């Protein structure tokens, strides 16, 4: 078994010290990995694990699922709208080591039913944003809606294009 740690960030120096191919630990943390190469990693991987407990949308999870790689992620934020337990991955509480271990074992035993991104309806993106946005009762609330609506429409349109072209490649 091989553990691949891919990406860069503030802990890169720590992960470079873990790099030991003889023991099956590969750390590619020196620089950003180009998208074409990253897709190869996702397609070769048995599991995509993101132990972050603060992701809002979790693009890496979506990328992994587009490549047929199951995801195990924290039961929080945008992950909830992307992963269905036992279908395309698992939502876990990383504080519960036994739950995380069961999820990893299940993926390695190929017990998932459909490893792909969940289908979306056009209105769903707006519902997700609305569920995370707080309701403002100030006098500026109508102005905020007028200003933010075009931006939300633009982001939604871009995500639809991204999904369409991602599924074609």
PDB file of C-alpha atoms in Angstrom:
ATOM      1  CA  UNK A   1       0.000   0.000   0.000  1.00  0.00           C
ATOM      2  CA  UNK A   2       1.179   3.517  -0.795  1.00  0.00           C
ATOM      3  CA  UNK A   3       0.245   6.733   0.984  1.00  0.00           C
ATOM      4  CA  UNK A   4       0.506   9.752  -1.311  1.00  0.00           C
ATOM      5  CA  UNK A   5       0.349  13.227   0.189  1.00  0.00           C
ATOM      6  CA  UNK A   6      -0.160  15.701  -2.643  1.00  0.00           C
ATOM      7  CA  UNK A   7      -0.346  19.488  -2.542  1.00  0.00           C
ATOM      8  CA  UNK A   8       1.450  22.327  -0.883  1.00  0.00           C
ATOM      9  CA  UNK A   9       0.908  24.615   2.049  1.00  0.00           C
ATOM     10  CA  UNK A  10       2.322  25.792   5.316  1.00  0.00           C
ATOM     11  CA  UNK A  11       3.208  22.266   6.502  1.00  0.00           C
ATOM     12  CA  UNK A  12       5.243  21.321   3.403  1.00  0.00           C
ATOM     13  CA  UNK A  13       8.527  21.101   5.340  1.00  0.00           C
ATOM     14  CA  UNK A  14       6.982  18.662   7.813  1.00  0.00           C
ATOM     15  CA  UNK A  15       5.625  16.432   5.031  1.00  0.00           C
ATOM     16  CA  UNK A  16       8.927  16.463   3.132  1.00  0.00           C
ATOM     17  CA  UNK A  17      10.504  14.777   6.180  1.00  0.00           C
ATOM     18  CA  UNK A  18       7.918  11.967   5.952  1.00  0.00           C
ATOM     19  CA  UNK A  19       8.765  11.204   2.310  1.00  0.00           C
ATOM     20  CA  UNK A  20      10.057   7.614   2.210  1.00  0.00           C
ATOM     21  CA  UNK A  21       9.235   5.673  -0.978  1.00  0.00           C
ATOM     22  CA  UNK A  22      10.815   2.495   0.438  1.00  0.00           C
ATOM     23  CA  UNK A  23       8.143   2.501   3.161  1.00  0.00           C
ATOM     24  CA  UNK A  24       5.358   3.489   0.754  1.00  0.00           C
ATOM     25  CA  UNK A  25       5.089   7.164   1.719  1.00  0.00           C
ATOM     26  CA  UNK A  26       5.199   9.583  -1.220  1.00  0.00           C
ATOM     27  CA  UNK A  27       5.028  13.309  -0.456  1.00  0.00           C
ATOM     28  CA  UNK A  28       4.639  15.648  -3.413  1.00  0.00           C
ATOM     29  CA  UNK A  29       4.506  18.930  -1.529  1.00  0.00           C
ATOM     30  CA  UNK A  30       7.172  21.057  -3.208  1.00  0.00           C
ATOM     31  CA  UNK A  31       4.826  22.853  -5.609  1.00  0.00           C
ATOM     32  CA  UNK A  32       1.296  22.950  -6.930  1.00  0.00           C
ATOM     33  CA  UNK A  33       0.545  19.855  -8.994  1.00  0.00           C
ATOM     34  CA  UNK A  34      -0.762  20.651 -12.515  1.00  0.00           C
ATOM     35  CA  UNK A  35      -4.397  19.625 -13.092  1.00  0.00           C
ATOM     36  CA  UNK A  36      -3.562  17.022 -15.749  1.00  0.00           C
ATOM     37  CA  UNK A  37      -1.140  15.274 -13.384  1.00  0.00           C
ATOM     38  CA  UNK A  38      -3.519  15.644 -10.458  1.00  0.00           C
ATOM     39  CA  UNK A  39      -6.244  13.801 -12.413  1.00  0.00           C
ATOM     40  CA  UNK A  40      -3.821  10.896 -12.855  1.00  0.00           C
ATOM     41  CA  UNK A  41      -3.292  10.758  -9.094  1.00  0.00           C
ATOM     42  CA  UNK A  42      -7.046  10.772  -8.450  1.00  0.00           C
ATOM     43  CA  UNK A  43      -7.614   8.010 -11.005  1.00  0.00           C
ATOM     44  CA  UNK A  44      -4.842   5.874  -9.516  1.00  0.00           C
ATOM     45  CA  UNK A  45      -5.957   6.392  -5.912  1.00  0.00           C
ATOM     46  CA  UNK A  46      -8.102   3.963  -3.958  1.00  0.00           C
ATOM     47  CA  UNK A  47      -9.331   6.682  -1.583  1.00  0.00           C
ATOM     48  CA  UNK A  48      -9.320  10.472  -1.395  1.00  0.00           C
ATOM     49  CA  UNK A  49      -9.121  11.562   2.252  1.00  0.00           C
ATOM     50  CA  UNK A  50      -9.509  15.151   3.328  1.00  0.00           C
ATOM     51  CA  UNK A  51      -9.133  15.401   7.077  1.00  0.00           C
ATOM     52  CA  UNK A  52     -10.016  19.100   7.078  1.00  0.00           C
ATOM     53  CA  UNK A  53     -12.950  20.022   9.291  1.00  0.00           C
ATOM     54  CA  UNK A  54     -13.469  23.518   7.889  1.00  0.00           C
ATOM     55  CA  UNK A  55     -13.868  23.210   4.089  1.00  0.00           C
ATOM     56  CA  UNK A  56     -16.825  25.091   2.702  1.00  0.00           C
ATOM     57  CA  UNK A  57     -17.140  23.644  -0.790  1.00  0.00           C
ATOM     58  CA  UNK A  58     -14.347  21.085  -0.976  1.00  0.00           C
ATOM     59  CA  UNK A  59     -13.291  21.228  -4.631  1.00  0.00           C
ATOM     60  CA  UNK A  60     -10.802  18.384  -4.127  1.00  0.00           C
ATOM     61  CA  UNK A  61     -13.676  16.064  -3.221  1.00  0.00           C
ATOM     62  CA  UNK A  62     -15.544  16.965  -6.399  1.00  0.00           C
ATOM     63  CA  UNK A  63     -12.383  16.488  -8.478  1.00  0.00           C
ATOM     64  CA  UNK A  64     -11.757  13.073  -6.899  1.00  0.00           C
ATOM     65  CA  UNK A  65     -15.331  11.932  -7.507  1.00  0.00           C
ATOM     66  CA  UNK A  66     -15.169  13.083 -11.137  1.00  0.00           C
ATOM     67  CA  UNK A  67     -12.166  10.744 -11.515  1.00  0.00           C
ATOM     68  CA  UNK A  68     -13.985   7.818  -9.878  1.00  0.00           C
ATOM     69  CA  UNK A  69     -12.072   8.073  -6.601  1.00  0.00           C
ATOM     70  CA  UNK A  70     -14.211   7.641  -3.457  1.00  0.00           C
ATOM     71  CA  UNK A  71     -13.942  10.327  -0.779  1.00  0.00           C
ATOM     72  CA  UNK A  72     -13.782  10.128   3.001  1.00  0.00           C
ATOM     73  CA  UNK A  73     -14.336  13.536   4.538  1.00  0.00           C
ATOM     74  CA  UNK A  74     -15.535  15.357   7.654  1.00  0.00           C
ATOM     75  CA  UNK A  75     -19.299  15.452   8.143  1.00  0.00           C
ATOM     76  CA  UNK A  76     -19.450  19.248   7.696  1.00  0.00           C
ATOM     77  CA  UNK A  77     -19.809  22.177   5.320  1.00  0.00           C
ATOM     78  CA  UNK A  78     -19.996  21.642   1.588  1.00  0.00           C
ATOM     79  CA  UNK A  79     -18.914  18.011   1.938  1.00  0.00           C
ATOM     80  CA  UNK A  80     -22.443  17.117   3.051  1.00  0.00           C
ATOM     81  CA  UNK A  81     -23.839  18.150  -0.336  1.00  0.00           C
ATOM     82  CA  UNK A  82     -21.250  16.067  -2.228  1.00  0.00           C
ATOM     83  CA  UNK A  83     -20.898  12.766  -0.390  1.00  0.00           C
ATOM     84  CA  UNK A  84     -23.574  10.175   0.447  1.00  0.00           C
ATOM     85  CA  UNK A  85     -22.495   7.589   3.016  1.00  0.00           C
ATOM     86  CA  UNK A  86     -22.020   4.203   1.412  1.00  0.00           C
ATOM     87  CA  UNK A  87     -22.675   5.492  -2.089  1.00  0.00           C
ATOM     88  CA  UNK A  88     -19.702   7.575  -3.274  1.00  0.00           C
ATOM     89  CA  UNK A  89     -17.758   7.842  -0.031  1.00  0.00           C
ATOM     90  CA  UNK A  90     -18.212   8.456   3.669  1.00  0.00           C
ATOM     91  CA  UNK A  91     -18.864  11.412   5.923  1.00  0.00           C
ATOM     92  CA  UNK A  92     -17.062  10.873   9.214  1.00  0.00           C
ATOM     93  CA  UNK A  93     -16.166  12.640  12.418  1.00  0.00           C
ATOM     94  CA  UNK A  94     -12.353  12.660  12.480  1.00  0.00           C
ATOM     95  CA  UNK A  95     -12.492  12.799  16.291  1.00  0.00           C
ATOM     96  CA  UNK A  96     -13.932   9.244  16.162  1.00  0.00           C
ATOM     97  CA  UNK A  97     -10.988   7.089  15.062  1.00  0.00           C
ATOM     98  CA  UNK A  98     -13.102   3.908  14.898  1.00  0.00           C
ATOM     99  CA  UNK A  99     -15.634   5.542  12.561  1.00  0.00           C
ATOM    100  CA  UNK A 100     -12.835   6.738  10.286  1.00  0.00           C
ATOM    101  CA  UNK A 101     -11.207   3.297  10.322  1.00  0.00           C
ATOM    102  CA  UNK A 102     -14.508   1.588   9.408  1.00  0.00           C
ATOM    103  CA  UNK A 103     -15.001   4.005   6.504  1.00  0.00           C
ATOM    104  CA  UNK A 104     -11.487   3.393   5.155  1.00  0.00           C
ATOM    105  CA  UNK A 105     -11.874  -0.383   5.476  1.00  0.00           C
ATOM    106  CA  UNK A 106     -15.225  -0.258   3.684  1.00  0.00           C
ATOM    107  CA  UNK A 107     -13.762   1.670   0.749  1.00  0.00           C
ATOM    108  CA  UNK A 108     -10.805  -0.706   0.503  1.00  0.00           C
ATOM    109  CA  UNK A 109     -13.263  -3.644   0.406  1.00  0.00           C
ATOM    110  CA  UNK A 110     -15.066  -1.930  -2.521  1.00  0.00           C
ATOM    111  CA  UNK A 111     -18.398  -1.662  -0.702  1.00  0.00           C
ATOM    112  CA  UNK A 112     -19.472   1.633  -2.279  1.00  0.00           C
ATOM    113  CA  UNK A 113     -22.350   1.594  -4.748  1.00  0.00           C
ATOM    114  CA  UNK A 114     -21.737   4.575  -7.055  1.00  0.00           C
ATOM    115  CA  UNK A 115     -18.479   6.529  -7.024  1.00  0.00           C
ATOM    116  CA  UNK A 116     -19.330   9.682  -8.949  1.00  0.00           C
ATOM    117  CA  UNK A 117     -20.465  13.220  -8.158  1.00  0.00           C
ATOM    118  CA  UNK A 118     -24.062  13.503  -7.041  1.00  0.00           C
ATOM    119  CA  UNK A 119     -26.451  14.865  -9.681  1.00  0.00           C
ATOM    120  CA  UNK A 120     -27.466  18.482  -9.165  1.00  0.00           C
ATOM    121  CA  UNK A 121     -30.498  20.528 -10.044  1.00  0.00           C
ATOM    122  CA  UNK A 122     -30.008  24.140 -11.121  1.00  0.00           C
ATOM    123  CA  UNK A 123     -31.890  25.516  -8.117  1.00  0.00           C
ATOM    124  CA  UNK A 124     -29.860  23.438  -5.659  1.00  0.00           C
ATOM    125  CA  UNK A 125     -26.784  25.694  -5.826  1.00  0.00           C
ATOM    126  CA  UNK A 126     -28.858  28.658  -4.692  1.00  0.00           C
ATOM    127  CA  UNK A 127     -30.418  26.573  -1.905  1.00  0.00           C
ATOM    128  CA  UNK A 128     -26.986  25.542  -0.625  1.00  0.00           C
ATOM    129  CA  UNK A 129     -25.802  29.143  -0.546  1.00  0.00           C
ATOM    130  CA  UNK A 130     -29.012  30.256   1.161  1.00  0.00           C
ATOM    131  CA  UNK A 131     -28.676  27.568   3.828  1.00  0.00           C
ATOM    132  CA  UNK A 132     -25.242  28.887   4.827  1.00  0.00           C
ATOM    133  CA  UNK A 133     -26.077  32.592   4.555  1.00  0.00           C
ATOM    134  CA  UNK A 134     -27.488  34.332   7.580  1.00  0.00           C
ATOM    135  CA  UNK A 135     -30.695  36.303   7.244  1.00  0.00           C
ATOM    136  CA  UNK A 136     -30.159  40.058   7.622  1.00  0.00           C
ATOM    137  CA  UNK A 137     -32.979  42.253   8.862  1.00  0.00           C
ATOM    138  CA  UNK A 138     -31.186  45.572   8.536  1.00  0.00           C
ATOM    139  CA  UNK A 139     -32.188  48.327   6.134  1.00  0.00           C
ATOM    140  CA  UNK A 140     -29.262  47.317   3.911  1.00  0.00           C
ATOM    141  CA  UNK A 141     -30.606  43.796   3.320  1.00  0.00           C
ATOM    142  CA  UNK A 142     -32.494  44.661   0.082  1.00  0.00           C
ATOM    143  CA  UNK A 143     -29.408  46.408  -1.277  1.00  0.00           C
ATOM    144  CA  UNK A 144     -27.250  43.394  -0.395  1.00  0.00           C
ATOM    145  CA  UNK A 145     -29.623  41.108  -2.291  1.00  0.00           C
ATOM    146  CA  UNK A 146     -29.552  43.358  -5.361  1.00  0.00           C
ATOM    147  CA  UNK A 147     -25.749  43.515  -5.321  1.00  0.00           C
ATOM    148  CA  UNK A 148     -25.081  39.843  -4.528  1.00  0.00           C
ATOM    149  CA  UNK A 149     -27.642  38.199  -6.826  1.00  0.00           C
ATOM    150  CA  UNK A 150     -25.699  38.843 -10.086  1.00  0.00           C
ATOM    151  CA  UNK A 151     -22.519  37.499  -8.455  1.00  0.00           C
ATOM    152  CA  UNK A 152     -24.312  34.348  -7.297  1.00  0.00           C
ATOM    153  CA  UNK A 153     -25.785  33.841 -10.773  1.00  0.00           C
ATOM    154  CA  UNK A 154     -22.329  34.220 -12.322  1.00  0.00           C
ATOM    155  CA  UNK A 155     -20.798  31.706  -9.878  1.00  0.00           C
ATOM    156  CA  UNK A 156     -23.643  29.256 -10.457  1.00  0.00           C
ATOM    157  CA  UNK A 157     -23.209  29.550 -14.240  1.00  0.00           C
ATOM    158  CA  UNK A 158     -19.478  29.001 -13.978  1.00  0.00           C
ATOM    159  CA  UNK A 159     -19.999  25.905 -11.808  1.00  0.00           C
ATOM    160  CA  UNK A 160     -22.449  24.483 -14.372  1.00  0.00           C
ATOM    161  CA  UNK A 161     -19.906  25.024 -17.167  1.00  0.00           C
ATOM    162  CA  UNK A 162     -17.146  23.483 -15.063  1.00  0.00           C
ATOM    163  CA  UNK A 163     -19.252  20.422 -14.307  1.00  0.00           C
ATOM    164  CA  UNK A 164     -20.291  20.025 -17.954  1.00  0.00           C
ATOM    165  CA  UNK A 165     -16.737  20.203 -19.297  1.00  0.00           C
ATOM    166  CA  UNK A 166     -15.329  18.124 -16.409  1.00  0.00           C
ATOM    167  CA  UNK A 167     -17.735  15.293 -17.150  1.00  0.00           C
ATOM    168  CA  UNK A 168     -16.782  15.363 -20.853  1.00  0.00           C
ATOM    169  CA  UNK A 169     -13.060  14.899 -20.148  1.00  0.00           C
TER     170      UNK A 169
END
